[in-house]
Amino acid sequence: MPDIALTSIILLCVAALAAGWIDAVVGGGGLLLLPALLLGLPANTPAAFALGTNKAVAIVGTTGAAVTYARRAPVDVRTAVRIGLAALAGSTGGAFFAAGMSTEVLKPVIMVVLLAVAAFVILKPAFGTTAPPPGPVSRRRTLAAIGLAGLGIGFYDGLIGPGTGTFLVLALTAVLHLNLVTASATAKIVNCCTNAGALAMFAWQGTVFWHLAALMAVFNLAGATLGARTALKRGSGFVRIVLLVVVLALVANMAYEQWIA
């Protein structure tokens, strides 16, 4: 592990706690955690180490949130696992190509992604706030979810990562007609698979700071467990508000870093 100041380690742990809560409620904790790692690690650290360490932290919190949701939310575990297996393959492939990516490439891409998510949420105020239709999901919609949420978003998760949970929630809500709470619960199971595939590739490439990740994972797990319980208690309307606030705040923060700071 590189030499990191104690203040930076404390801030990274706080970021992991907050990211765990955000990720469990609406996804997208990586939009906070990855920039924190990019800033907190020494300036000459390759971006692949930030990506790999981010995955090692996130998989712990995501698993904790998935367990909490599965116990209390109406999740179709079979469908979630099928999407998750496709996502595992996609994320493994994405992680394979991520080793050569630089910080200069990552930040503008994340900015564009954030703006797209913000625009979608603002323009669709009722998105994900209605009850899902009764009956099983059609085969066509399931296959579409496997392709989009599984392979497509899985590949993005391995390649870049931040916002995967948010994109999964949006895709699952749109394709499977789930409400935001059920979509968040399903996304956690899928996200466990994408994290596992990407982490395996990063570990094989040796681009994970394991000691730092273990410390941050404790805080991420605590935040994720609390976030899942909050979302289950407060419902879809609350989840949508958190989604919008988080995305807009992150857009403003990264725009400041990109063009003003």
XYZ file of N, CA and C in Angstrom:
783
model
N 0.848 -1.192 0.000
C 0.000 0.000 0.000
C 0.881 1.239 0.000
N 0.512 2.286 -0.739
C 1.331 3.498 -0.780
C 1.258 4.251 0.540
N 2.166 5.197 0.710
C 2.195 6.016 1.913
C 1.088 7.071 1.826
N 0.047 6.936 2.676
C -1.097 7.847 2.663
C -1.200 8.512 4.027
N -1.414 9.818 4.047
C -1.544 10.558 5.294
C -2.751 10.078 6.077
N -2.656 10.148 7.421
C -3.751 9.698 8.284
C -5.042 10.461 7.982
N -4.915 11.754 7.726
C -6.099 12.557 7.402
C -6.800 12.026 6.158
N -6.020 11.654 5.151
C -6.589 11.111 3.917
C -7.278 9.778 4.169
N -6.682 8.945 5.019
C -7.293 7.653 5.338
C -8.632 7.853 6.041
N -8.677 8.804 6.980
C -9.934 9.087 7.689
C -11.001 9.573 6.707
N -10.623 10.461 5.822
C -11.578 10.972 4.836
C -12.048 9.869 3.891
N -11.160 8.975 3.521
C -11.543 7.855 2.668
C -12.532 6.929 3.380
N -12.358 6.722 4.670
C -13.277 5.886 5.447
C -14.650 6.549 5.555
N -14.663 7.861 5.765
C -15.938 8.603 5.803
C -16.632 8.516 4.447
N -15.853 8.655 3.377
C -16.419 8.531 2.030
C -16.984 7.135 1.804
N -16.300 6.113 2.312
C -16.784 4.741 2.169
C -18.097 4.540 2.917
N -18.217 5.140 4.095
C -19.456 5.057 4.882
C -20.617 5.705 4.119
N -20.398 6.926 3.631
C -21.435 7.646 2.895
C -21.775 6.931 1.591
N -20.757 6.426 0.903
C -20.984 5.731 -0.365
C -21.792 4.459 -0.147
N -21.541 3.763 0.948
C -22.307 2.556 1.257
C -23.783 2.862 1.441
N -24.084 3.958 2.150
C -25.473 4.357 2.375
C -26.136 4.738 1.052
N -25.455 5.572 0.274
C -25.996 6.017 -1.014
C -26.215 4.827 -1.945
N -25.230 3.940 -2.008
C -25.304 2.809 -2.919
C -26.461 1.893 -2.572
N -26.716 1.693 -1.280
C -27.809 0.821 -0.862
C -29.164 1.441 -1.143
N -29.271 2.747 -1.002
C -30.558 3.417 -1.211
C -30.907 3.485 -2.691
N -29.960 3.935 -3.511
C -30.309 4.191 -4.913
C -29.200 3.800 -5.887
N -28.102 3.252 -5.394
C -26.979 2.936 -6.264
C -26.125 4.159 -6.522
N -24.958 3.938 -7.085
C -24.095 5.055 -7.441
C -23.132 5.481 -6.359
N -22.923 4.634 -5.350
C -21.962 4.986 -4.321
C -20.559 5.163 -4.873
N -20.268 4.458 -5.972
C -18.957 4.595 -6.601
C -18.703 5.982 -7.149
N -19.779 6.726 -7.425
C -19.621 8.099 -7.896
C -19.032 8.990 -6.809
N -19.153 8.568 -5.572
C -18.502 9.258 -4.461
C -17.181 8.584 -4.103
N -17.185 7.253 -4.073
C -16.016 6.524 -3.592
C -14.841 6.576 -4.560
N -15.093 6.411 -5.859
C -13.982 6.424 -6.818
C -13.307 7.787 -6.905
N -14.060 8.908 -7.024
C -13.383 10.210 -6.991
C -12.599 10.422 -5.709
N -13.124 9.929 -4.573
C -12.407 10.063 -3.304
C -11.078 9.327 -3.359
N -11.079 8.134 -3.950
C -9.832 7.376 -4.088
C -8.879 8.044 -5.070
N -9.406 8.573 -6.158
C -8.560 9.264 -7.131
C -7.872 10.473 -6.508
N -8.554 11.135 -5.572
C -7.981 12.302 -4.901
C -7.122 11.905 -3.704
N -7.517 10.828 -2.992
C -6.840 10.453 -1.756
C -5.553 9.678 -1.950
N -5.445 8.922 -3.047
C -4.219 8.182 -3.325
C -3.141 9.125 -3.858
N -1.879 8.778 -3.705
C -0.799 9.628 -4.227
C -0.996 9.957 -5.701
N -0.545 11.132 -6.092
C -0.819 11.658 -7.432
C -0.306 10.758 -8.553
N 0.777 10.027 -8.312
C 1.360 9.205 -9.379
C 0.799 7.788 -9.408
N -0.257 7.514 -8.619
C -0.838 6.173 -8.580
C -1.634 5.910 -9.849
N -1.408 4.804 -10.557
C -2.211 4.490 -11.750
C -3.694 4.371 -11.405
N -4.542 4.815 -12.327
C -5.987 4.795 -12.084
C -6.512 3.394 -11.827
N -5.846 2.378 -12.374
C -6.297 0.999 -12.192
C -6.313 0.605 -10.713
N -5.405 1.163 -9.906
C -5.384 0.851 -8.474
C -6.593 1.463 -7.762
N -6.999 2.660 -8.180
C -8.208 3.257 -7.614
C -9.435 2.424 -7.982
N -9.488 1.961 -9.240
C -10.601 1.134 -9.694
C -10.645 -0.197 -8.947
N -9.504 -0.849 -8.811
C -9.456 -2.141 -8.140
C -9.781 -2.049 -6.663
N -9.231 -1.047 -5.984
C -9.512 -0.860 -4.555
C -10.970 -0.505 -4.344
N -11.533 0.289 -5.247
C -12.950 0.638 -5.187
C -13.817 -0.623 -5.235
N -13.477 -1.564 -6.101
C -14.252 -2.802 -6.213
C -14.144 -3.651 -4.954
N -12.945 -3.713 -4.368
C -12.754 -4.506 -3.161
C -13.566 -3.956 -1.995
N -13.719 -2.645 -1.939
C -14.536 -2.018 -0.901
C -16.014 -2.221 -1.199
N -16.408 -1.944 -2.439
C -17.826 -1.929 -2.809
C -18.482 -3.293 -2.690
N -17.749 -4.369 -2.971
C -18.375 -5.690 -2.955
C -18.845 -6.070 -1.557
N -18.161 -5.574 -0.538
C -18.556 -5.879 0.836
C -19.870 -5.164 1.188
N -19.931 -3.866 0.902
C -21.142 -3.117 1.189
C -22.325 -3.580 0.358
N -22.087 -3.882 -0.916
C -23.156 -4.338 -1.801
C -23.734 -5.664 -1.324
N -22.868 -6.564 -0.880
C -23.336 -7.850 -0.372
C -24.178 -7.662 0.889
N -23.737 -6.782 1.780
C -24.509 -6.512 2.993
C -25.880 -5.940 2.680
N -25.942 -5.004 1.722
C -27.222 -4.422 1.321
C -28.109 -5.465 0.660
N -27.521 -6.334 -0.174
C -28.295 -7.373 -0.856
C -28.949 -8.316 0.151
N -28.211 -8.700 1.173
C -28.759 -9.594 2.211
C -29.905 -8.909 2.949
N -29.718 -7.636 3.300
C -30.762 -6.895 4.008
C -32.026 -6.782 3.164
N -31.875 -6.447 1.887
C -33.024 -6.331 0.984
C -33.719 -7.677 0.790
N -32.951 -8.733 0.561
C -33.523 -10.041 0.251
C -34.404 -10.553 1.389
N -34.100 -10.144 2.595
C -34.892 -10.584 3.750
C -36.227 -9.868 3.862
N -36.312 -8.654 3.279
C -37.497 -7.827 3.538
C -38.193 -7.284 2.302
N -37.592 -7.372 1.119
C -38.195 -6.820 -0.094
C -38.636 -7.947 -1.033
N -39.693 -7.705 -1.841
C -40.179 -8.727 -2.775
C -39.289 -8.839 -4.006
N -38.191 -9.564 -3.887
C -37.214 -9.669 -4.970
C -37.374 -11.004 -5.697
N -37.379 -10.969 -7.030
C -37.356 -12.183 -7.841
C -35.890 -12.610 -7.952
N -35.466 -13.433 -7.010
C -34.055 -13.808 -6.909
C -33.589 -14.542 -8.162
N -34.448 -15.377 -8.735
C -34.060 -16.148 -9.921
C -33.716 -15.214 -11.081
N -34.570 -14.231 -11.335
C -34.297 -13.277 -12.412
C -33.050 -12.459 -12.110
N -32.919 -12.037 -10.848
C -31.763 -11.230 -10.450
C -30.462 -11.994 -10.665
N -30.449 -13.286 -10.332
C -29.239 -14.093 -10.495
C -28.904 -14.281 -11.971
N -29.932 -14.478 -12.807
C -29.686 -14.635 -14.254
C -29.078 -13.364 -14.832
N -29.611 -12.218 -14.442
C -29.031 -10.954 -14.897
C -27.619 -10.802 -14.332
N -27.456 -11.209 -13.071
C -26.163 -11.083 -12.415
C -25.073 -11.915 -13.072
N -25.406 -13.117 -13.534
C -24.410 -13.953 -14.200
C -23.947 -13.309 -15.507
N -24.909 -12.713 -16.239
C -24.531 -11.987 -17.460
C -23.674 -10.777 -17.102
N -24.026 -10.106 -15.995
C -23.265 -8.945 -15.563
C -21.854 -9.327 -15.131
N -21.717 -10.504 -14.527
C -20.384 -10.977 -14.125
C -19.486 -11.126 -15.347
N -20.040 -11.717 -16.404
C -19.256 -11.864 -17.633
C -18.910 -10.499 -18.221
N -19.885 -9.599 -18.236
C -19.642 -8.267 -18.783
C -18.612 -7.496 -17.987
N -18.698 -7.563 -16.659
C -17.767 -6.803 -15.822
C -16.347 -7.351 -15.901
N -16.222 -8.667 -16.048
C -14.894 -9.261 -16.203
C -14.235 -8.757 -17.478
N -15.029 -8.695 -18.555
C -14.499 -8.169 -19.816
C -14.142 -6.703 -19.717
N -14.999 -5.930 -19.045
C -14.716 -4.502 -18.883
C -13.456 -4.261 -18.075
N -13.280 -5.032 -16.996
C -12.095 -4.872 -16.154
C -10.814 -5.202 -16.914
N -10.918 -6.138 -17.859
C -9.740 -6.509 -18.643
C -9.214 -5.317 -19.444
N -10.144 -4.478 -19.931
C -9.751 -3.314 -20.732
C -9.459 -2.086 -19.878
N -9.745 -2.153 -18.565
C -9.622 -0.969 -17.725
C -8.189 -0.653 -17.320
N -7.302 -1.640 -17.412
C -5.941 -1.444 -16.902
C -5.233 -0.271 -17.575
N -5.548 -0.020 -18.837
C -4.860 1.051 -19.542
C -5.524 2.408 -19.441
N -6.617 2.508 -18.679
C -7.329 3.776 -18.591
C -6.620 4.729 -17.632
N -6.697 6.021 -17.907
C -6.060 7.023 -17.070
C -7.109 7.875 -16.372
N -6.684 8.581 -15.337
C -7.567 9.480 -14.606
C -8.135 10.546 -15.531
N -7.336 11.021 -16.482
C -7.783 12.068 -17.394
C -8.953 11.599 -18.250
N -9.016 10.295 -18.531
C -10.132 9.742 -19.296
C -11.345 9.535 -18.400
N -11.110 9.071 -17.190
C -12.202 8.726 -16.284
C -13.079 9.920 -15.925
N -12.488 11.026 -15.537
C -13.267 12.143 -15.004
C -14.265 12.726 -16.001
N -13.875 13.018 -17.252
C -14.874 13.519 -18.207
C -15.992 12.517 -18.493
N -15.650 11.222 -18.548
C -16.671 10.202 -18.795
C -17.693 10.188 -17.670
N -17.217 10.240 -16.428
C -18.117 10.251 -15.282
C -19.012 11.484 -15.313
N -18.458 12.628 -15.721
C -19.247 13.853 -15.812
C -20.412 13.694 -16.785
N -20.136 13.165 -17.960
C -21.181 12.979 -18.971
C -22.261 12.030 -18.463
N -21.834 10.959 -17.819
C -22.763 9.967 -17.282
C -23.671 10.599 -16.227
N -23.100 11.391 -15.354
C -23.872 12.055 -14.301
C -24.921 12.998 -14.891
N -24.540 13.777 -15.868
C -25.469 14.719 -16.495
C -26.632 13.985 -17.160
N -26.342 12.859 -17.789
C -27.398 12.081 -18.433
C -28.389 11.539 -17.407
N -27.866 11.037 -16.288
C -28.740 10.518 -15.231
C -29.594 11.629 -14.641
N -28.989 12.791 -14.367
C -29.728 13.917 -13.796
C -30.865 14.351 -14.712
N -30.588 14.460 -16.004
C -31.606 14.877 -16.966
C -32.759 13.883 -17.003
N -32.438 12.605 -16.976
C -33.484 11.579 -17.030
C -34.391 11.654 -15.810
N -33.810 11.767 -14.632
C -34.596 11.795 -13.404
C -35.480 13.034 -13.344
N -34.968 14.180 -13.777
C -35.747 15.418 -13.757
C -36.911 15.351 -14.746
N -36.668 14.805 -15.917
C -37.694 14.767 -16.961
C -38.741 13.681 -16.732
N -38.465 12.735 -15.854
C -39.406 11.643 -15.559
C -39.753 11.645 -14.066
N -40.585 12.604 -13.610
C -40.854 12.727 -12.179
C -41.582 11.545 -11.560
N -42.363 10.802 -12.341
C -43.100 9.667 -11.788
C -42.362 8.347 -11.966
N -41.150 8.417 -12.493
C -40.396 7.193 -12.795
C -40.112 6.397 -11.527
N -40.566 5.151 -11.507
C -40.252 4.247 -10.408
C -41.024 4.476 -9.131
N -42.096 5.273 -9.163
C -42.853 5.538 -7.932
C -44.178 4.778 -7.894
N -44.517 4.072 -8.979
C -45.764 3.319 -9.018
C -45.502 1.849 -8.713
N -46.569 1.150 -8.328
C -46.441 -0.267 -7.997
C -46.196 -1.080 -9.260
N -45.369 -2.130 -9.194
C -45.124 -2.962 -10.379
C -46.385 -3.718 -10.767
N -46.569 -4.028 -12.066
C -47.751 -4.774 -12.487
C -47.739 -6.185 -11.923
N -48.936 -6.752 -11.661
C -48.980 -8.113 -11.120
C -48.581 -9.148 -12.159
N -48.216 -10.324 -11.691
C -47.882 -11.408 -12.603
C -46.403 -11.476 -12.909
N -45.960 -12.596 -13.500
C -44.535 -12.769 -13.827
C -44.086 -11.858 -14.959
N -42.805 -11.572 -14.989
C -42.225 -10.759 -16.049
C -42.122 -11.591 -17.324
N -42.442 -10.978 -18.468
C -42.400 -11.713 -19.733
C -40.968 -12.104 -20.088
N -40.852 -13.149 -20.911
C -39.536 -13.626 -21.331
C -38.779 -12.540 -22.102
N -39.519 -11.783 -22.931
C -38.880 -10.732 -23.726
C -38.257 -9.673 -22.837
N -38.978 -9.263 -21.794
C -38.437 -8.245 -20.888
C -37.269 -8.800 -20.077
N -37.350 -10.056 -19.705
C -36.247 -10.666 -18.958
C -34.977 -10.709 -19.800
N -35.115 -11.103 -21.078
C -33.958 -11.145 -21.970
C -33.391 -9.749 -22.203
N -34.287 -8.762 -22.321
C -33.826 -7.381 -22.493
C -33.048 -6.918 -21.264
N -33.522 -7.289 -20.076
C -32.826 -6.919 -18.848
C -31.471 -7.603 -18.752
N -31.404 -8.871 -19.205
C -30.125 -9.594 -19.186
C -29.123 -8.912 -20.114
N -29.602 -8.471 -21.287
C -28.703 -7.819 -22.232
C -28.269 -6.439 -21.788
N -29.241 -5.613 -21.353
C -28.928 -4.230 -20.981
C -28.307 -4.135 -19.595
N -29.038 -4.624 -18.585
C -28.558 -4.508 -17.207
C -27.436 -5.495 -16.910
N -27.461 -6.656 -17.607
C -26.434 -7.652 -17.364
C -25.162 -7.388 -18.134
N -25.176 -7.696 -19.419
C -23.962 -7.556 -20.227
C -23.526 -6.104 -20.386
N -24.466 -5.226 -20.733
C -24.107 -3.833 -21.019
C -23.596 -3.074 -19.815
N -24.409 -3.008 -18.770
C -24.002 -2.266 -17.571
C -22.900 -3.007 -16.837
N -22.897 -4.341 -16.944
C -21.801 -5.109 -16.351
C -20.458 -4.739 -16.960
N -20.426 -4.601 -18.292
C -19.191 -4.205 -18.959
C -18.757 -2.813 -18.495
N -19.720 -1.895 -18.409
C -19.412 -0.545 -17.921
C -18.847 -0.601 -16.503
N -19.414 -1.472 -15.663
C -18.972 -1.557 -14.272
C -17.515 -1.991 -14.193
N -17.140 -2.979 -14.997
C -15.751 -3.416 -14.989
C -14.813 -2.395 -15.588
N -15.276 -1.667 -16.597
C -14.429 -0.709 -17.294
C -14.219 0.566 -16.489
N -15.313 1.115 -15.927
C -15.237 2.386 -15.200
C -15.784 2.235 -13.784
N -17.060 1.813 -13.654
C -17.608 1.493 -12.340
C -18.597 2.466 -11.739
N -18.232 3.742 -11.524
C -19.127 4.639 -10.809
C -20.483 4.804 -11.494
N -21.545 4.720 -10.692
C -22.885 4.883 -11.223
C -23.540 3.580 -11.631
N -22.812 2.456 -11.513
C -23.374 1.178 -11.936
C -24.677 0.873 -11.208
N -24.678 1.034 -9.891
C -25.887 0.759 -9.120
C -27.047 1.621 -9.569
N -26.778 2.906 -9.829
C -27.818 3.822 -10.291
C -28.341 3.400 -11.657
N -27.428 3.046 -12.572
C -27.844 2.625 -13.907
C -28.638 1.321 -13.845
N -28.251 0.430 -12.954
C -28.998 -0.812 -12.787
C -30.418 -0.532 -12.295
N -30.540 0.362 -11.323
C -31.865 0.718 -10.804
C -32.724 1.304 -11.922
N -32.158 2.228 -12.692
C -32.900 2.853 -13.789
C -33.288 1.822 -14.856
N -32.351 0.953 -15.231
C -32.621 -0.045 -16.267
C -33.660 -1.060 -15.808
N -33.531 -1.539 -14.590
C -34.473 -2.536 -14.076
C -35.867 -1.948 -13.896
N -35.920 -0.684 -13.485
C -37.215 -0.019 -13.348
C -37.885 0.141 -14.704
N -37.094 0.543 -15.707
C -37.644 0.784 -17.041
C -38.007 -0.514 -17.760
N -37.138 -1.504 -17.716
C -37.343 -2.723 -18.503
C -38.310 -3.691 -17.824
N -38.155 -3.879 -16.514
C -38.989 -4.847 -15.803
C -40.200 -4.210 -15.121
N -40.319 -2.879 -15.227
C -41.437 -2.134 -14.622
C -41.513 -2.337 -13.108
N -40.367 -2.278 -12.448
C -40.310 -2.388 -10.992
C -40.424 -1.007 -10.369
N -40.850 -0.940 -9.096
C -40.729 0.338 -8.396
C -39.293 0.492 -7.924
N -38.950 1.669 -7.462
C -37.539 1.957 -7.168
C -36.991 1.126 -6.015
N -37.818 0.811 -5.025
C -37.328 0.003 -3.893
C -37.010 -1.412 -4.364
N -37.940 -2.031 -5.105
C -37.702 -3.382 -5.610
C -36.546 -3.397 -6.603
N -36.456 -2.354 -7.438
C -35.335 -2.261 -8.382
C -34.011 -2.133 -7.638
N -33.986 -1.355 -6.566
C -32.760 -1.218 -5.763
C -32.360 -2.550 -5.157
N -33.354 -3.297 -4.659
C -33.076 -4.605 -4.069
C -32.518 -5.568 -5.109
N -33.144 -5.584 -6.285
C -32.675 -6.461 -7.368
C -31.286 -6.046 -7.833
N -31.071 -4.732 -7.935
C -29.782 -4.223 -8.397
C -28.645 -4.637 -7.473
N -28.913 -4.744 -6.187
C -27.846 -5.135 -5.264
C -27.353 -6.547 -5.548
N -28.287 -7.459 -5.868
C -27.887 -8.829 -6.187
C -27.070 -8.853 -7.472
N -27.544 -8.112 -8.485
C -26.813 -8.039 -9.752
C -25.447 -7.401 -9.537
N -25.421 -6.335 -8.744
C -24.176 -5.595 -8.509
C -23.142 -6.443 -7.776
N -23.599 -7.373 -6.950
C -22.661 -8.298 -6.296
C -21.897 -9.098 -7.352
N -22.601 -9.529 -8.385
C -21.965 -10.313 -9.448
C -21.000 -9.461 -10.267
N -21.415 -8.221 -10.603
C -20.516 -7.373 -11.387
C -19.261 -7.035 -10.600
N -19.440 -6.765 -9.313
C -18.279 -6.469 -8.471
C -17.337 -7.663 -8.374
N -17.914 -8.868 -8.255
C -17.089 -10.075 -8.139
C -16.273 -10.296 -9.405
N -16.903 -10.145 -10.564
C -16.181 -10.346 -11.823
C -15.071 -9.340 -12.008
N -15.382 -8.058 -11.763
C -14.373 -7.013 -11.933
C -13.246 -7.170 -10.915
N -13.610 -7.471 -9.649
C -12.591 -7.610 -8.611
C -11.646 -8.769 -8.916
N -12.187 -9.867 -9.438
C -11.332 -11.007 -9.781
C -10.283 -10.610 -10.818
N -10.688 -9.813 -11.795
C -9.746 -9.377 -12.829
C -8.709 -8.412 -12.255
N -9.159 -7.450 -11.424
C -8.223 -6.505 -10.817
C -7.243 -7.227 -9.889
N -7.741 -8.218 -9.142
C -6.868 -8.988 -8.251
C -5.825 -9.758 -9.059
N -6.247 -10.339 -10.170
C -5.327 -11.082 -11.036
C -4.255 -10.156 -11.603
N -4.635 -8.916 -11.892
C -3.691 -7.933 -12.422
C -2.847 -7.286 -11.316
N -3.187 -7.540 -10.047
C -2.426 -6.983 -8.933
C -2.637 -5.504 -8.710
N -3.860 -5.006 -8.997
C -4.125 -3.571 -8.874
C -5.150 -3.283 -7.778
N -4.956 -3.914 -6.608
C -5.815 -3.668 -5.451
C -4.936 -3.403 -4.232
N -5.204 -2.322 -3.507
C -4.538 -2.067 -2.232
C -5.386 -2.729 -1.139
N -5.064 -3.976 -0.814
C -5.941 -4.788 0.029
C -6.081 -4.255 1.449
N -5.008 -3.772 2.046
C -5.091 -3.302 3.434
C -5.999 -2.070 3.540
N -5.845 -1.147 2.621
C -6.707 0.032 2.613
C -8.154 -0.377 2.331
N -8.345 -1.289 1.398
C -9.689 -1.738 1.044
C -10.384 -2.407 2.227
N -9.644 -3.211 2.996
C -10.241 -3.896 4.144
C -10.737 -2.898 5.184
N -9.954 -1.865 5.436
C -10.356 -0.843 6.404
C -11.589 -0.084 5.912
N -11.570 0.345 4.670
C -12.690 1.099 4.117
C -13.947 0.239 4.008
N -13.782 -1.063 3.783
C -14.924 -1.959 3.613
C -15.771 -2.044 4.876
N -15.144 -1.950 6.035
C -15.893 -1.983 7.301
C -16.882 -0.824 7.349
N -16.432 0.350 6.970
C -17.292 1.529 6.975
C -18.340 1.439 5.859
N -17.946 0.912 4.710
C -18.877 0.775 3.597
C -20.012 -0.185 3.948
N -19.702 -1.272 4.633
C -20.714 -2.247 5.050
C -21.706 -1.627 6.026
N -21.195 -0.852 6.982
C -22.084 -0.197 7.949
C -23.039 0.765 7.248
N -22.507 1.559 6.324
C -23.346 2.487 5.584
C -24.365 1.778 4.707
N -23.971 0.682 4.080
C -24.868 -0.056 3.181
C -26.019 -0.695 3.945
N -25.722 -1.268 5.086
C -26.775 -1.905 5.885
C -27.793 -0.873 6.354
N -27.314 0.263 6.826
C -28.204 1.338 7.263
C -29.011 1.891 6.087
N -28.377 2.047 4.930
C -29.057 2.577 3.749
C -30.177 1.675 3.274
N -29.942 0.362 3.248
C -30.981 -0.578 2.819
C -32.183 -0.520 3.750
N -31.941 -0.437 5.042
C -33.046 -0.355 6.003
C -33.817 0.948 5.836
N -33.098 2.033 5.551
C -33.756 3.328 5.340
C -34.646 3.300 4.115
N -34.155 2.742 3.012
C -34.936 2.677 1.775
C -36.186 1.826 1.952
N -36.051 0.707 2.636
C -37.197 -0.164 2.871
C -38.253 0.523 3.732
N -37.815 1.323 4.666
C -38.733 2.006 5.572
C -39.415 3.196 4.915
N -38.679 3.960 4.100
C -39.200 5.220 3.566
C -39.891 5.085 2.206
N -39.554 4.076 1.395
C -40.266 3.838 0.148
C -39.660 4.502 -1.074
N -40.349 4.316 -2.236
C -39.826 4.743 -3.532
C -39.700 6.255 -3.675
N -40.642 7.008 -3.106
C -40.570 8.459 -3.205
C -39.297 8.996 -2.580
N -38.929 8.457 -1.443
C -37.698 8.861 -0.769
C -36.481 8.486 -1.605
N -36.504 7.289 -2.173
C -35.380 6.829 -2.991
C -35.165 7.766 -4.183
N -36.256 8.194 -4.817
C -36.132 9.091 -5.965
C -35.522 10.426 -5.564
N -35.931 10.965 -4.420
C -35.379 12.237 -3.952
C -33.876 12.113 -3.698
N -33.479 11.033 -3.044
C -32.055 10.805 -2.779
C -31.292 10.682 -4.091
N -31.865 9.965 -5.048
C -31.223 9.798 -6.353
C -30.949 11.157 -6.998
N -31.964 12.011 -7.016
C -31.811 13.307 -7.666
C -30.798 14.188 -6.939
N -30.884 14.236 -5.609
C -29.969 15.067 -4.822
C -28.522 14.606 -5.005
N -28.309 13.299 -4.936
C -26.950 12.755 -5.058
C -26.357 13.058 -6.434
N -27.138 12.821 -7.470
C -26.627 13.033 -8.817
C -26.294 14.507 -9.063
N -27.198 15.410 -8.679
C -26.955 16.834 -8.895
C -25.754 17.333 -8.082
N -25.627 16.850 -6.846
C -24.491 17.253 -6.015
C -23.176 16.791 -6.619
N -23.155 15.587 -7.139
C -21.933 15.062 -7.731
C -21.594 15.758 -9.048
N -22.618 16.111 -9.821
C -22.381 16.871 -11.044
C -21.721 18.205 -10.714
N -22.272 18.905 -9.705
C -21.721 20.200 -9.311
C -20.291 20.056 -8.810
N -20.028 19.023 -8.027
C -18.695 18.827 -7.458
C -17.659 18.530 -8.546
N -18.006 17.648 -9.459
C -17.035 17.287 -10.491
C -16.857 18.403 -11.519
N -17.914 19.173 -11.753
C -17.779 20.328 -12.646
C -16.825 21.354 -12.036
N -16.918 21.544 -10.729
C -16.013 22.468 -10.042
C -14.568 21.989 -10.159
N -14.356 20.681 -9.936
C -13.006 20.130 -10.010
C -12.440 20.201 -11.429
N -13.320 20.024 -12.425
C -12.875 19.952 -13.809
C -12.525 21.328 -14.390
N -13.325 22.340 -14.041
C -13.182 23.617 -14.733
C -12.821 24.816 -13.840
N -12.986 24.698 -12.525
C -12.760 25.850 -11.654
C -11.555 25.662 -10.744
N -11.498 24.512 -10.069
C -10.437 24.287 -9.088
C -9.053 24.315 -9.744
